[in-house]
Coordinates of C-alpha atoms in Angstrom, one line a residue:
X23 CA 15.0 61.1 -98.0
X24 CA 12.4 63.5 -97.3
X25 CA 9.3 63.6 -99.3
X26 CA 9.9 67.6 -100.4
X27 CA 13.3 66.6 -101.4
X28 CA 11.6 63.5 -104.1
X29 CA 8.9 65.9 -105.4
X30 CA 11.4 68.9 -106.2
X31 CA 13.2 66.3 -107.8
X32 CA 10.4 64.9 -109.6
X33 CA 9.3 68.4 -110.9
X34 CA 12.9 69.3 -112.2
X35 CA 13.6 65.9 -114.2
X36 CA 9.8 66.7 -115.4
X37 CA 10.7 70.7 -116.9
X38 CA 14.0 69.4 -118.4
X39 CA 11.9 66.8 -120.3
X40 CA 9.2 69.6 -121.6
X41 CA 11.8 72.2 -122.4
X42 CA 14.2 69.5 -124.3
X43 CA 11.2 68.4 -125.8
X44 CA 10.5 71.4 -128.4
X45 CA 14.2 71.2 -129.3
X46 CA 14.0 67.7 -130.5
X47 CA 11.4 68.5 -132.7
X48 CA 13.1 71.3 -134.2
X49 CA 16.1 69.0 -135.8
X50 CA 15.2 68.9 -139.2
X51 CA 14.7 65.3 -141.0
X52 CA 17.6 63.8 -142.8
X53 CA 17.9 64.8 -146.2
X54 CA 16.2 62.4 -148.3
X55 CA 18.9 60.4 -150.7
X56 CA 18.8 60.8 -154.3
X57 CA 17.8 58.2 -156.6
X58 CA 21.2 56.3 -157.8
X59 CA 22.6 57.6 -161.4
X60 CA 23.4 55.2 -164.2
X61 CA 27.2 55.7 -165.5
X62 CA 27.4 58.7 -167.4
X63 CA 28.3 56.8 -170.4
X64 CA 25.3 55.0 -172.9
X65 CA 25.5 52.9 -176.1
X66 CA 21.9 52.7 -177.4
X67 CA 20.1 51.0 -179.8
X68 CA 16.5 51.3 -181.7
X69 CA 14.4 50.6 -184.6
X70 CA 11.0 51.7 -185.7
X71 CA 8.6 52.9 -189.0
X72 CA 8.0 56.2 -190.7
X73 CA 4.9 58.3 -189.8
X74 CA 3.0 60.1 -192.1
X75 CA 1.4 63.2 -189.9
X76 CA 1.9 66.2 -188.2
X77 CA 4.9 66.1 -185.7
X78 CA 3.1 68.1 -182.9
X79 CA 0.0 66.6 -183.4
X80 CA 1.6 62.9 -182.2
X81 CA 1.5 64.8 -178.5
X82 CA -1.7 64.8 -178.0
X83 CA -3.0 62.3 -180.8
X84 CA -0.5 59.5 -181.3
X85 CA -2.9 57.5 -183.7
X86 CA -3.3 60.1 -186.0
X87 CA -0.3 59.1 -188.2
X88 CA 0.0 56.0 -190.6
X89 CA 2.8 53.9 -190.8
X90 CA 4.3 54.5 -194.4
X91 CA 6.7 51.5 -195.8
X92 CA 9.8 53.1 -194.6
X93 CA 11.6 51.5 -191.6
X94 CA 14.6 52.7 -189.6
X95 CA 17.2 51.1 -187.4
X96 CA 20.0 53.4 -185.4
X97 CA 22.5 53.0 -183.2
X98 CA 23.7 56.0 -180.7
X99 CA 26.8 56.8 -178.1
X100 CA 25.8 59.3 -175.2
X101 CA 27.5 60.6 -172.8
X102 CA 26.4 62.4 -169.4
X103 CA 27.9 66.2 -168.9
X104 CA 26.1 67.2 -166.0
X105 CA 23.3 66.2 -163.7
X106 CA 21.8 68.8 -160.9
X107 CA 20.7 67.6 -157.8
X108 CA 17.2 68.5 -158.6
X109 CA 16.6 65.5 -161.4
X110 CA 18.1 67.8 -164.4
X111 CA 21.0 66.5 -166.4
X112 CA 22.4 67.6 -170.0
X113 CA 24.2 65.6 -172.5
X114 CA 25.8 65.1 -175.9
X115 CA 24.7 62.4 -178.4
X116 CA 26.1 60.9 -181.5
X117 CA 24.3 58.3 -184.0
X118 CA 24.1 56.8 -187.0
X119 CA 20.7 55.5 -188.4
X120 CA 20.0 53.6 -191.9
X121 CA 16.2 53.9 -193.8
X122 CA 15.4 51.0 -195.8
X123 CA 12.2 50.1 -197.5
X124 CA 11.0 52.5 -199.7
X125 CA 13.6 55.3 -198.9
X126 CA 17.4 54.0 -198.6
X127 CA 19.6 56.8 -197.2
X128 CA 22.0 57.2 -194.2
X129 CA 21.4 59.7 -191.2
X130 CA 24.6 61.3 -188.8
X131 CA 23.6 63.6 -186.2
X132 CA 25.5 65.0 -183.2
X133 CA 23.1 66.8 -180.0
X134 CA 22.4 67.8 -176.9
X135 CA 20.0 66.4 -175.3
X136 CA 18.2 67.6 -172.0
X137 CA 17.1 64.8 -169.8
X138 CA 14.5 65.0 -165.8
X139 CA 14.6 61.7 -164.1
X140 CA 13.1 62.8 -160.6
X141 CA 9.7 60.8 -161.0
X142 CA 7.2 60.2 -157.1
X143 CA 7.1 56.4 -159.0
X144 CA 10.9 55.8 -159.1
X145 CA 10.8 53.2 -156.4
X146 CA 9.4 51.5 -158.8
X147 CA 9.7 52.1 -162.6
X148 CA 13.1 54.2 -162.5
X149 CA 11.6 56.4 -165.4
X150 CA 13.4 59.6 -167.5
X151 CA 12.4 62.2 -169.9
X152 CA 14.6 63.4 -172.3
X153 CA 15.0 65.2 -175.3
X154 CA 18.0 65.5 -177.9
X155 CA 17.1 69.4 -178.6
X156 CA 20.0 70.7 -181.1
X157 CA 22.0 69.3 -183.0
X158 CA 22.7 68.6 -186.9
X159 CA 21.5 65.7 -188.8
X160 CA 22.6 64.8 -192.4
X161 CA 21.0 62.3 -194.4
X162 CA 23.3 61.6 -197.6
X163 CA 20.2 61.3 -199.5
X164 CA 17.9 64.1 -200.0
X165 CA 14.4 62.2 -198.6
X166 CA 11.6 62.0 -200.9
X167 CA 9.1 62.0 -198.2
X168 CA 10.5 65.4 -196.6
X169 CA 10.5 66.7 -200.3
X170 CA 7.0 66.2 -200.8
X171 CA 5.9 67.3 -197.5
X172 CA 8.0 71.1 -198.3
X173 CA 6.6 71.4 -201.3
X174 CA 9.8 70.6 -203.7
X175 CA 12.3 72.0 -201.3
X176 CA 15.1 69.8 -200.1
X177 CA 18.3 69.8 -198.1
X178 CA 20.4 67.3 -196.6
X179 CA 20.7 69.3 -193.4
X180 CA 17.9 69.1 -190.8
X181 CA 18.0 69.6 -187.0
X182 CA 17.8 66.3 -184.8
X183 CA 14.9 66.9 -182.1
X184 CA 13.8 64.0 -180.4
X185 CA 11.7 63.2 -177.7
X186 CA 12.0 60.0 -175.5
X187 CA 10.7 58.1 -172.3
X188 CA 12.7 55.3 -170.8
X189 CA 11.9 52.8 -168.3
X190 CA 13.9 50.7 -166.1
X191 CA 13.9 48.7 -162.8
X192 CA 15.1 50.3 -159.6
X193 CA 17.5 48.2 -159.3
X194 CA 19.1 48.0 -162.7
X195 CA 19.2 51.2 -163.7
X196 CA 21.9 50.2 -166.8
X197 CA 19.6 49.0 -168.4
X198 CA 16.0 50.5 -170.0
X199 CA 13.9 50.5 -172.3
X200 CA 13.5 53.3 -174.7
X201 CA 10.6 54.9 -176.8
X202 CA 11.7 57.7 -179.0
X203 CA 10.4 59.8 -181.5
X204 CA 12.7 60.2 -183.7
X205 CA 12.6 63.4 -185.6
X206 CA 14.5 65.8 -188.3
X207 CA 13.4 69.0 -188.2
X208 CA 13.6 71.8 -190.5
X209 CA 12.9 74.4 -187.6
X210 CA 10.3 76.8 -188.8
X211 CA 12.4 77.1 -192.4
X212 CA 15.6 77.4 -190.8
X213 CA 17.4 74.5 -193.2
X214 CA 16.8 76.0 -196.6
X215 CA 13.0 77.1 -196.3
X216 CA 11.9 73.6 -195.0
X217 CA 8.7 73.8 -192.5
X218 CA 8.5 70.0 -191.9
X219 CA 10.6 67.2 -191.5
X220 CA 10.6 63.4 -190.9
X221 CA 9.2 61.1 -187.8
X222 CA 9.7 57.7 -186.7
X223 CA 8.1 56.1 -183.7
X224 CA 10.8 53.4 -182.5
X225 CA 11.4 51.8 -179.6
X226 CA 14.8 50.6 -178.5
X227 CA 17.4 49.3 -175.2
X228 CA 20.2 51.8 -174.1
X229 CA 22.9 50.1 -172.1
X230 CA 24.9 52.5 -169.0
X231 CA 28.6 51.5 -168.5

């Protein structure tokens, strides 16, 4: 074979290679998968003490309060409605809670409850933010502490609105570890005139089946 014939050859093989080149680079990555979902189902359970202190001011100053002599134990059933690809997910929430110490009444609230679990750290500490937003809570006691802190008004219906973080490892997502603030709300006055409610820092384990 003559030399001419090897070096058009050569130079062929070579502009197939540069012109193929840019359209390899052009295939876009593989989308990324996203991070495994517990069963949409929860049972969950917590306990924790009355706070005496401004609800918004826990945000940003979570020593501010003191622990009054008031504890609380609750028990909840959740269940997953929706989840978006982005890390957004809604559901609804029913629980039970019991006071004891130096208030003894009974709390039943039903909410929904908005939740983001798309975290850069989930590889390792799966982590989620949630929020049980609106719903009713009755207590079937009217609370002495939210009395005193609305100036004599009282009512047996508050809104539930409750914060929460959970952690869990990557690879057991079914279980986690819950801290919640757990909180009854009079919304602004909404329930009969009442500005401010009650708070409990708990802490808790919710269980995905």
């Amino acid at each position: 074979m003559r030399p001419s014939v090897l070096l058009t050859g050569f130079f062929v093989m070579f502009a197939v290679l540069l012109l193929s080149a840019p359209v390899h680079a052009q295939v876009p990555p593989e989308k990324p998968t996203p991070p495994a979902i517990s069963k949409p189902m929860a049972v969950t359970v917590y306990g924790g003490r009355l706070l005496n202190g401004n609800f918004s001011r826990l945000f940003y100053d979570p020593f501010s309060a003191d622990a009054l002599n008031t504890g609380l134990v609750a028990i909840t059933g959740s269940y997953r409605v929706h989840r978006f690809d982005f890390g957004l997910s809604f559901e609804v929430e029913a629980g039970v809670a019991q006071r004891f110490g130096d208030e003894d009444l009974t709390e039943i609230w039903a909410a929904a409850v908005a939740r983001w679990d798309r975290f850069p750290w989930n590889d390792y500490v799966y982590t989620t933010l949630g929020v049980a937003f609106w719903g009713p809570n009755y207590s079937t006691k009217i609370s002495d502490h939210e009395q005193s802190r609305n100036s004599g008004k009282k009512t047996h219906w508050m809104n539930m609105f409750s914060p929460e973080v959970t952690f869990a490892p990557p690879d057991q997502k079914d279980l986690e570890l819950v801290l919640r603030l757990h909180h009854r709300s009079g919304v602004f006055g909404l329930y009969n005139g009442t500005d401010s409610g009650s708070t409990f820092w708990t802490a808790g384990v919710r269980y995905h089946f």
